[in-house]
């Protein structure tokens, strides 16, 4: 299984850029990297997905180096509403499509 | 378009009782998943299904059973509930053509076992 490792928690001030790195050393060739955001008492929701290099959408950027053994979610100019838990998920098509989440990174944004 | 709907949203059980959680999706997705989330913990995969009539064990399957008799529904059963099964349960689904990991989640079902 493609296990992921993330920092347990991070703190940031409003307006700063936040970068959360996920390690996935045994990622398979066909696996994509997906990031989710979860607020308390809600199910996770999709933020961004990528395979290699850089992907950007309206809320975040995802940086993936050439060896794909890690990835970095970048949140530009965070606000208080970005306080949430962020999960990195690596799709594992080689193990019957079991999708296992790690423990995630709890981001706290303060004024 | 309701997406992924879980019922019930809240339930209190006594030890030894049984119950079934229903997950319904209206997106014609092939893949469906049941996760549990304990306080301060991440999501742990209980069981999943890659299509109608199929199920597979995840990371923490003990004490749970599942069925996928219809493509749109994925049922999670607890035959004899235990306090250790007190948790929030999330169902998720994904499309066959998007099996790269993009999951759509329900709002969760909070289960308390006394």
Coordinates of N, CA and C in Angstrom, one line a residue:
Chain A
X1 N 0.8 -1.2 0.0 CA 0.0 0.0 0.0 C 0.9 1.2 0.0
X2 N 0.4 2.3 -0.7 CA 1.2 3.5 -0.8 C 0.9 4.3 0.5
X3 N 1.7 4.2 1.5 CA 1.5 4.9 2.8 C 1.9 6.3 2.6
X4 N 1.2 7.2 3.3 CA 1.5 8.6 3.3 C 1.9 9.1 4.6
X5 N 2.8 10.1 4.7 CA 3.2 10.7 6.0 C 3.1 12.2 5.8
X6 N 2.4 12.8 6.8 CA 2.2 14.3 6.8 C 2.5 14.8 8.2
X7 N 2.8 16.1 8.3 CA 2.9 16.7 9.6 C 1.6 16.6 10.3
X8 N 1.6 16.4 11.6 CA 0.3 16.3 12.4 C -0.4 17.6 12.4
X9 N 0.3 18.7 12.6 CA -0.3 20.0 12.7 C 0.5 21.1 12.2
X10 N -0.1 22.2 11.8 CA 0.6 23.4 11.4 C -0.2 24.6 11.8
X11 N 0.5 25.7 12.1 CA -0.2 27.0 12.4 C 0.2 28.0 11.4
X12 N -0.7 29.0 11.2 CA -0.4 30.1 10.2 C -1.2 31.3 10.6
X13 N -0.8 32.4 10.2 CA -1.5 33.7 10.3 C -2.3 33.9 9.0
X14 N -3.4 34.6 9.2 CA -4.1 35.0 8.0 C -3.3 35.7 7.0
X15 N -3.5 35.5 5.7 CA -2.8 36.2 4.7 C -1.5 35.5 4.3
X16 N -1.0 34.6 5.0 CA 0.2 33.9 4.7 C 0.0 32.7 3.7
X17 N 1.0 32.3 3.1 CA 1.0 31.1 2.2 C 1.4 29.9 3.1
X18 N 0.6 28.9 2.9 CA 0.8 27.7 3.7 C 1.2 26.5 2.8
X19 N 2.3 25.8 3.1 CA 2.7 24.7 2.3 C 2.7 23.4 3.2
X20 N 1.9 22.4 2.8 CA 1.8 21.2 3.5 C 2.4 20.1 2.6
X21 N 3.4 19.4 3.2 CA 4.1 18.4 2.4 C 3.7 17.0 2.8
X22 N 3.5 16.1 1.9 CA 3.2 14.7 2.1 C 4.2 13.8 1.5
X23 N 4.7 12.9 2.3 CA 5.6 11.9 1.8 C 5.0 10.6 1.4
X24 N 5.3 10.1 0.2 CA 4.7 8.8 -0.3 C 5.8 8.1 -1.1
X25 N 6.7 7.5 -0.3 CA 7.9 6.9 -0.9 C 7.6 5.7 -1.9
X26 N 6.5 5.0 -1.6 CA 6.3 3.8 -2.4 C 5.1 4.0 -3.4
X27 N 5.0 5.2 -3.9 CA 3.9 5.5 -4.8 C 4.1 4.6 -6.1
X28 N 3.0 4.1 -6.6 CA 3.0 3.3 -7.8 C 3.0 4.1 -9.1
X29 N 3.4 3.5 -10.2 CA 3.5 4.3 -11.4 C 2.1 4.9 -11.8
X30 N 1.1 4.2 -11.6 CA -0.3 4.6 -12.0 C -1.0 5.5 -11.0
X31 N -0.4 5.7 -9.9 CA -1.1 6.4 -8.8 C -1.1 7.9 -9.0
X32 N -2.3 8.5 -8.7 CA -2.4 10.0 -8.7 C -2.3 10.4 -7.2
X33 N -2.1 11.7 -7.0 CA -2.0 12.2 -5.7 C -3.2 13.2 -5.5
X34 N -4.0 13.0 -4.5 CA -5.2 13.8 -4.3 C -5.2 14.4 -2.9
X35 N -5.6 15.6 -2.8 CA -5.7 16.3 -1.5 C -7.1 16.6 -1.2
X36 N -7.5 16.4 0.1 CA -8.8 16.7 0.6 C -8.8 17.6 1.8
X37 N -9.9 18.3 2.0 CA -10.0 19.2 3.1 C -11.2 18.7 3.9
X38 N -11.1 18.7 5.3 CA -12.2 18.3 6.1 C -12.4 19.3 7.2
X39 N -13.6 19.8 7.3 CA -14.1 20.6 8.4 C -14.7 19.7 9.5
X40 N -14.8 20.2 10.7 CA -15.4 19.4 11.8 C -16.8 19.0 11.4
X41 N -17.2 17.8 11.7 CA -18.5 17.3 11.5 C -19.0 17.2 10.0
X42 N -18.0 17.3 9.1 CA -18.3 17.2 7.7 C -17.4 16.1 7.1
X43 N -17.9 15.6 5.9 CA -17.1 14.7 5.2 C -16.0 15.4 4.4
X44 N -14.9 14.8 4.1 CA -13.8 15.5 3.4 C -14.3 15.9 2.0
X45 N -13.7 16.9 1.5 CA -14.0 17.3 0.1 C -12.8 17.5 -0.7
X46 N -12.9 17.2 -2.0 CA -11.7 17.3 -2.9 C -11.2 18.7 -3.0
X47 N -9.9 18.8 -3.0 CA -9.3 20.1 -3.3 C -8.6 20.1 -4.6
X48 N -7.6 19.2 -4.8 CA -6.8 19.2 -6.0 C -6.2 17.8 -6.2
X49 N -5.9 17.5 -7.5 CA -5.3 16.3 -7.8 C -4.2 16.4 -8.9
X50 N -3.2 15.6 -8.8 CA -2.1 15.7 -9.8 C -1.4 14.4 -10.0
X51 N -0.6 14.4 -11.0 CA 0.2 13.2 -11.3 C 1.7 13.5 -11.2
X52 N 2.0 14.6 -11.9 CA 3.4 15.1 -11.8 C 3.5 16.6 -12.1
X53 N 4.6 17.2 -11.8 CA 4.9 18.6 -11.9 C 4.0 19.5 -11.1
X54 N 3.3 20.4 -11.7 CA 2.5 21.4 -11.0 C 1.1 21.4 -11.5
X55 N 0.2 21.5 -10.6 CA -1.2 21.7 -10.9 C -1.8 22.9 -10.1
X56 N -2.6 23.7 -10.7 CA -3.1 24.8 -10.0 C -4.6 25.0 -10.3
X57 N -5.4 25.2 -9.3 CA -6.8 25.6 -9.5 C -7.1 26.8 -8.7
X58 N -8.4 27.1 -8.6 CA -8.8 28.4 -8.0 C -8.5 28.4 -6.5
X59 N -8.3 27.3 -5.8 CA -8.1 27.4 -4.4 C -6.7 26.9 -3.9
X60 N -5.9 26.2 -4.7 CA -4.6 25.7 -4.3 C -3.7 25.3 -5.5
X61 N -2.5 25.1 -5.1 CA -1.5 24.5 -6.1 C -0.9 23.2 -5.5
X62 N -0.6 22.4 -6.4 CA 0.0 21.1 -6.0 C 1.3 20.9 -6.7
X63 N 2.4 20.8 -6.0 CA 3.7 20.6 -6.6 C 4.2 19.2 -6.3
X64 N 4.6 18.5 -7.4 CA 5.1 17.1 -7.4 C 6.4 17.1 -8.1
X65 N 7.5 16.7 -7.3 CA 8.8 16.6 -7.9 C 8.9 15.4 -8.9
X66 N 9.9 15.3 -9.7 CA 10.1 14.3 -10.7 C 10.0 12.9 -10.2
X67 N 10.6 12.7 -9.0 CA 10.6 11.3 -8.4 C 9.2 10.9 -7.8
X68 N 8.3 11.9 -7.7 CA 6.9 11.7 -7.2 C 6.9 11.0 -5.8
X69 N 7.9 11.1 -5.0 CA 7.9 10.5 -3.7 C 7.4 11.4 -2.6
X70 N 7.1 12.6 -3.0 CA 6.4 13.6 -2.1 C 5.6 14.5 -2.9
X71 N 4.8 15.3 -2.3 CA 4.0 16.3 -2.9 C 3.7 17.4 -1.9
X72 N 3.5 18.6 -2.4 CA 3.3 19.8 -1.5 C 2.0 20.5 -1.9
X73 N 1.1 20.6 -1.0 CA -0.1 21.4 -1.2 C 0.2 22.8 -0.8
X74 N -0.1 23.8 -1.7 CA 0.2 25.2 -1.4 C -1.1 25.9 -1.3
X75 N -1.4 26.6 -0.2 CA -2.6 27.4 0.0 C -2.2 28.9 0.0
X76 N -2.5 29.7 -1.0 CA -2.1 31.0 -1.0 C -3.0 31.9 -0.1
X77 N -2.3 32.8 0.7 CA -3.1 33.8 1.4 C -4.3 33.2 2.2
X78 N -3.9 32.3 3.2 CA -5.0 31.6 3.9 C -5.8 32.6 4.7
X79 N -7.1 32.2 5.0 CA -8.0 32.9 5.8 C -8.4 32.0 7.0
X80 N -9.2 32.6 7.9 CA -9.6 31.8 9.1 C -10.4 30.6 8.6
X81 N -11.1 30.7 7.5 CA -12.0 29.6 7.0 C -11.2 28.5 6.4
X82 N -9.9 28.6 6.3 CA -9.1 27.5 5.8 C -8.6 26.6 7.0
X83 N -9.0 27.0 8.2 CA -8.7 26.1 9.3 C -9.5 24.8 9.1
X84 N -8.7 23.7 9.0 CA -9.3 22.4 8.7 C -8.2 21.3 8.8
X85 N -8.6 20.1 8.5 CA -7.7 19.0 8.4 C -7.5 18.7 6.9
X86 N -6.2 18.6 6.5 CA -5.9 18.3 5.1 C -5.3 16.9 5.0
X87 N -5.8 16.2 4.1 CA -5.4 14.8 3.8 C -4.8 14.7 2.5
X88 N -3.7 14.0 2.4 CA -3.0 13.6 1.2 C -3.4 12.1 0.9
X89 N -3.9 11.8 -0.3 CA -4.3 10.5 -0.6 C -3.7 10.0 -1.9
X90 N -3.1 8.9 -1.9 CA -2.5 8.3 -3.1 C -3.3 7.2 -3.6
X91 N -3.8 7.3 -4.8 CA -4.6 6.2 -5.3 C -3.8 5.0 -5.6
X92 N -4.3 3.8 -5.1 CA -3.5 2.6 -5.2 C -4.2 1.6 -6.1
X93 N -4.1 1.7 -7.4 CA -4.8 0.9 -8.3 C -4.2 -0.6 -8.3
X94 N -3.1 -0.7 -7.7 CA -2.4 -2.1 -7.6 C -2.9 -2.9 -6.5
X95 N -3.8 -2.4 -5.6 CA -4.2 -3.1 -4.5 C -5.7 -3.2 -4.4
X96 N -6.4 -3.3 -5.6 CA -7.8 -3.4 -5.6 C -8.6 -2.2 -5.3
X97 N -8.0 -1.0 -5.5 CA -8.6 0.3 -5.3 C -9.0 0.6 -3.9
X98 N -8.3 0.0 -2.9 CA -8.5 0.4 -1.5 C -7.8 1.8 -1.4
X99 N -8.5 2.7 -0.9 CA -8.0 4.1 -0.7 C -7.9 4.4 0.7
X100 N -6.7 4.4 1.2 CA -6.4 4.5 2.7 C -5.9 5.9 3.0
X101 N -6.6 6.6 3.8 CA -6.1 8.0 4.3 C -5.1 7.8 5.4
X102 N -4.2 8.8 5.5 CA -3.4 8.9 6.6 C -4.1 9.7 7.7
X103 N -3.4 10.2 8.7 CA -4.0 11.0 9.8 C -4.2 12.4 9.5
X104 N -3.7 12.9 8.4 CA -3.9 14.3 8.0 C -3.1 15.3 8.7
X105 N -3.2 16.5 8.2 CA -2.5 17.7 8.9 C -3.6 18.7 9.3
X106 N -3.6 19.0 10.6 CA -4.5 19.9 11.2 C -4.0 21.3 11.1
X107 N -4.6 22.1 10.2 CA -4.1 23.5 10.0 C -5.0 24.5 10.8
X108 N -4.3 25.3 11.6 CA -5.0 26.3 12.4 C -4.5 27.7 11.9
X109 N -5.5 28.5 11.4 CA -5.2 29.8 10.9 C -5.7 30.8 11.9
X110 N -4.9 31.7 12.4 CA -5.3 32.7 13.4 C -5.1 34.1 12.8
X111 N -5.8 35.1 13.5 CA -5.7 36.4 13.0 C -4.3 37.0 13.1
Chain B
X1 N -29.6 17.0 -7.7 CA -28.5 15.9 -7.6 C -28.1 15.8 -6.1
X2 N -28.5 14.7 -5.4 CA -28.2 14.7 -4.0 C -26.7 14.2 -3.7
X3 N -26.1 13.6 -4.7 CA -24.7 13.1 -4.4 C -24.7 11.8 -3.6
X4 N -24.1 11.9 -2.4 CA -24.0 10.7 -1.5 C -24.8 11.0 -0.3
X5 N -25.7 10.2 0.0 CA -26.6 10.4 1.1 C -26.5 9.2 2.1
X6 N -26.3 9.5 3.4 CA -26.2 8.5 4.4 C -27.4 8.6 5.3
X7 N -27.9 7.4 5.7 CA -29.0 7.3 6.7 C -28.7 6.2 7.6
X8 N -29.0 6.3 8.9 CA -29.4 7.6 9.6 C -28.2 8.5 9.8
X9 N -28.4 9.7 10.2 CA -27.3 10.6 10.5 C -26.9 10.5 12.0
X10 N -27.7 10.0 12.8 CA -27.4 9.8 14.2 C -28.1 8.5 14.7
X11 N -27.4 7.8 15.6 CA -28.0 6.6 16.1 C -27.3 6.3 17.4
X12 N -28.1 5.9 18.4 CA -27.6 5.4 19.7 C -28.0 3.9 19.8
X13 N -27.1 3.1 20.1 CA -27.3 1.6 20.3 C -26.9 1.2 21.6
X14 N -27.4 0.1 22.1 CA -26.9 -0.6 23.2 C -26.0 -1.7 22.8
X15 N -25.0 -2.1 23.6 CA -24.1 -3.1 23.3 C -24.9 -4.4 22.9
X16 N -24.5 -5.0 21.8 CA -25.1 -6.2 21.4 C -26.2 -6.1 20.4
X17 N -26.7 -4.8 20.2 CA -27.8 -4.6 19.2 C -27.2 -4.6 17.8
X18 N -28.0 -4.7 16.9 CA -27.6 -4.7 15.5 C -28.2 -3.5 14.8
X19 N -27.5 -3.1 13.7 CA -28.1 -2.0 12.9 C -27.4 -2.0 11.5
X20 N -28.0 -1.2 10.6 CA -27.5 -1.1 9.3 C -27.5 0.4 8.9
X21 N -26.3 0.8 8.4 CA -26.2 2.1 7.8 C -26.3 2.0 6.3
X22 N -27.1 2.9 5.7 CA -27.3 2.9 4.3 C -26.6 4.1 3.6
X23 N -25.9 3.8 2.6 CA -25.3 4.8 1.7 C -25.9 4.7 0.4
X24 N -26.4 5.8 -0.1 CA -27.0 5.9 -1.5 C -26.3 7.0 -2.3
X25 N -25.9 6.6 -3.5 CA -25.3 7.6 -4.4 C -26.1 7.6 -5.7
X26 N -26.3 8.8 -6.3 CA -27.0 9.0 -7.5 C -26.2 9.4 -8.7
X27 N -24.9 9.1 -8.6 CA -23.9 9.6 -9.6 C -23.5 8.4 -10.5
X28 N -24.1 7.2 -10.4 CA -23.8 6.1 -11.2 C -22.3 5.6 -11.0
X29 N -21.8 5.8 -9.8 CA -20.4 5.5 -9.5 C -20.2 4.0 -9.2
X30 N -19.1 3.5 -9.7 CA -18.8 2.1 -9.5 C -18.3 1.8 -8.1
X31 N -17.4 2.6 -7.6 CA -16.7 2.4 -6.4 C -17.4 3.0 -5.2
X32 N -17.5 2.3 -4.1 CA -18.1 2.8 -2.9 C -17.3 2.4 -1.7
X33 N -17.2 3.2 -0.7 CA -16.3 3.0 0.4 C -17.0 3.3 1.7
X34 N -16.7 2.6 2.8 CA -17.1 2.9 4.2 C -15.9 3.2 5.0
X35 N -15.8 4.4 5.6 CA -14.8 4.7 6.5 C -15.3 5.0 7.9
X36 N -14.5 4.9 8.9 CA -14.8 5.3 10.3 C -13.8 6.4 10.7
X37 N -14.3 7.3 11.5 CA -13.4 8.4 12.0 C -13.6 8.5 13.5
X38 N -12.6 8.3 14.2 CA -12.6 8.5 15.7 C -12.1 9.8 16.1
X39 N -12.4 10.4 17.2 CA -12.0 11.7 17.6 C -10.5 11.9 17.4
X40 N -10.1 13.0 16.7 CA -8.7 13.3 16.5 C -7.9 12.3 15.6
X41 N -8.7 11.5 15.0 CA -8.0 10.5 14.1 C -8.4 10.7 12.6
X42 N -7.6 10.1 11.8 CA -7.9 10.2 10.4 C -9.0 9.2 10.0
X43 N -9.2 9.0 8.7 CA -10.3 8.1 8.2 C -9.6 6.7 8.0
X44 N -10.3 5.7 8.5 CA -9.8 4.4 8.4 C -10.9 3.6 7.5
X45 N -10.4 2.9 6.5 CA -11.2 2.2 5.6 C -11.7 0.9 6.2
X46 N -13.0 0.7 6.2 CA -13.6 -0.5 6.8 C -13.8 -1.6 5.7
X47 N -14.6 -1.3 4.7 CA -14.9 -2.1 3.6 C -15.1 -1.2 2.3
X48 N -14.9 -1.8 1.2 CA -15.2 -1.1 0.0 C -15.7 -2.0 -1.1
X49 N -16.2 -1.4 -2.2 CA -16.8 -2.2 -3.3 C -16.4 -1.6 -4.6
X50 N -16.0 -2.5 -5.5 CA -15.6 -2.0 -6.8 C -16.7 -2.2 -7.9
X51 N -17.9 -2.6 -7.4 CA -19.0 -2.7 -8.4 C -20.1 -3.5 -7.7
X52 N -21.3 -3.5 -8.3 CA -22.5 -4.2 -7.8 C -22.1 -5.6 -7.6
X53 N -22.5 -6.1 -6.4 CA -22.3 -7.5 -6.1 C -20.9 -7.9 -5.6
X54 N -20.0 -6.9 -5.5 CA -18.7 -7.2 -5.0 C -18.4 -6.4 -3.7
X55 N -17.6 -6.9 -2.8 CA -17.2 -6.2 -1.6 C -15.7 -6.7 -1.3
X56 N -15.0 -5.9 -0.6 CA -13.7 -6.2 -0.2 C -13.4 -5.6 1.2
X57 N -12.5 -6.2 1.9 CA -12.1 -5.7 3.3 C -11.1 -4.6 3.2
X58 N -11.3 -3.7 4.1 CA -10.3 -2.6 4.2 C -9.4 -2.8 5.3
X59 N -9.0 -1.7 5.9 CA -8.0 -1.7 7.0 C -8.6 -2.2 8.3
X60 N -9.8 -1.9 8.6 CA -10.5 -2.3 9.9 C -11.8 -3.0 9.7
X61 N -11.9 -4.2 9.1 CA -13.2 -4.8 8.8 C -13.9 -5.5 9.9
X62 N -13.1 -5.9 11.0 CA -13.7 -6.7 12.0 C -14.9 -6.1 12.7
X63 N -16.0 -6.9 12.8 CA -17.2 -6.5 13.5 C -18.2 -5.8 12.5
X64 N -17.8 -5.7 11.2 CA -18.7 -5.1 10.2 C -19.0 -6.1 9.1
X65 N -20.1 -5.9 8.5 CA -20.4 -6.6 7.2 C -21.0 -5.6 6.2
X66 N -20.9 -5.9 5.0 CA -21.3 -5.0 3.9 C -22.0 -5.8 2.8
X67 N -22.9 -5.0 2.1 CA -23.5 -5.6 0.9 C -23.7 -4.5 -0.1
X68 N -23.6 -5.0 -1.4 CA -23.8 -4.0 -2.5 C -24.7 -4.7 -3.5
X69 N -25.9 -4.9 -3.2 CA -26.9 -5.6 -4.0 C -27.3 -4.7 -5.2
X70 N -27.3 -3.4 -5.0 CA -27.7 -2.5 -6.1 C -26.5 -1.5 -6.2
X71 N -26.3 -1.1 -7.4 CA -25.1 -0.3 -7.7 C -25.1 1.0 -6.9
X72 N -26.3 1.5 -6.7 CA -26.4 2.8 -6.0 C -26.3 2.8 -4.5
X73 N -26.4 1.6 -4.0 CA -26.5 1.4 -2.5 C -25.3 0.6 -1.9
X74 N -24.8 1.0 -0.8 CA -23.8 0.3 -0.1 C -24.1 0.3 1.4
X75 N -24.4 -0.9 1.9 CA -24.9 -1.0 3.2 C -23.8 -1.5 4.2
X76 N -23.7 -0.9 5.3 CA -22.8 -1.3 6.4 C -23.6 -1.8 7.6
X77 N -23.3 -3.1 7.9 CA -24.0 -3.7 9.1 C -23.1 -3.9 10.3
X78 N -23.7 -3.7 11.4 CA -23.1 -4.1 12.7 C -24.0 -5.2 13.3
X79 N -23.5 -6.4 13.4 CA -24.4 -7.5 13.9 C -24.5 -7.5 15.4
X80 N -23.5 -7.1 16.1 CA -23.5 -7.1 17.5 C -22.6 -5.9 18.0
X81 N -23.3 -4.7 18.1 CA -22.5 -3.5 18.4 C -21.7 -3.5 19.7
X82 N -20.5 -2.9 19.6 CA -19.7 -2.8 20.8 C -19.3 -1.4 21.0
X83 N -19.0 -1.0 22.2 CA -18.6 0.4 22.5 C -17.5 0.9 21.6
X84 N -16.6 0.0 21.3 CA -15.4 0.3 20.4 C -15.9 0.8 19.0
X85 N -17.1 0.5 18.7 CA -17.6 0.9 17.4 C -18.3 2.3 17.4
X86 N -18.2 2.9 18.5 CA -18.7 4.3 18.6 C -17.8 5.2 17.8
X87 N -18.3 5.9 16.8 CA -17.5 6.6 15.8 C -18.4 7.4 14.9
X88 N -17.8 8.1 14.0 CA -18.5 8.7 12.9 C -18.2 8.0 11.6
X89 N -19.2 7.5 10.9 CA -19.0 6.7 9.7 C -19.3 7.6 8.5
X90 N -18.3 7.5 7.5 CA -18.5 8.2 6.3 C -18.5 7.2 5.1
X91 N -19.4 7.5 4.2 CA -19.5 6.8 3.0 C -18.9 7.6 1.9
X92 N -18.3 7.0 0.9 CA -17.8 7.8 -0.2 C -18.0 6.9 -1.5
X93 N -18.0 7.6 -2.6 CA -18.1 6.9 -3.9 C -17.2 7.6 -4.9
X94 N -16.8 6.9 -5.9 CA -16.0 7.4 -7.0 C -16.4 6.7 -8.3
X95 N -16.1 7.4 -9.4 CA -16.5 6.9 -10.7 C -15.4 5.9 -11.2
X96 N -15.8 4.9 -12.0 CA -14.9 4.0 -12.6 C -13.8 4.7 -13.4
X97 N -14.3 5.8 -14.1 CA -13.3 6.5 -15.0 C -12.5 7.6 -14.2
X98 N -12.8 7.7 -13.0 CA -12.0 8.6 -12.1 C -11.4 7.9 -11.0
X99 N -11.0 6.6 -11.2 CA -10.5 5.8 -10.1 C -9.1 6.2 -9.7
X100 N -8.8 7.5 -9.9 CA -7.5 8.0 -9.5 C -7.5 8.5 -8.0
X101 N -8.7 8.4 -7.4 CA -8.8 8.8 -6.0 C -9.7 9.9 -5.7
X102 N -10.4 10.4 -6.6 CA -11.4 11.5 -6.3 C -12.6 10.9 -5.8
X103 N -12.8 11.1 -4.5 CA -14.0 10.6 -3.8 C -15.0 11.7 -3.4
X104 N -16.2 11.3 -3.5 CA -17.3 12.2 -3.1 C -17.9 11.6 -1.8
X105 N -17.9 12.4 -0.7 CA -18.3 11.9 0.6 C -19.7 12.3 1.0
X106 N -20.3 11.4 1.8 CA -21.5 11.8 2.5 C -21.3 12.7 3.7
X107 N -22.3 13.1 4.4 CA -22.2 14.0 5.5 C -21.8 13.3 6.8
X108 N -21.9 12.0 6.8 CA -21.5 11.2 8.0 C -22.6 10.7 8.8
X109 N -22.4 9.6 9.5 CA -23.4 9.0 10.4 C -22.7 8.9 11.8
X110 N -23.3 9.5 12.8 CA -22.7 9.5 14.1 C -23.3 8.4 14.9
X111 N -22.5 7.4 15.3 CA -23.0 6.2 16.0 C -22.4 6.2 17.4
X112 N -23.3 6.0 18.4 CA -22.9 5.8 19.8 C -23.4 4.5 20.3
X113 N -22.4 3.7 20.8 CA -22.8 2.4 21.4 C -22.6 2.5 22.9
X114 N -23.6 2.3 23.6 CA -23.6 2.4 25.1 C -23.3 1.0 25.7

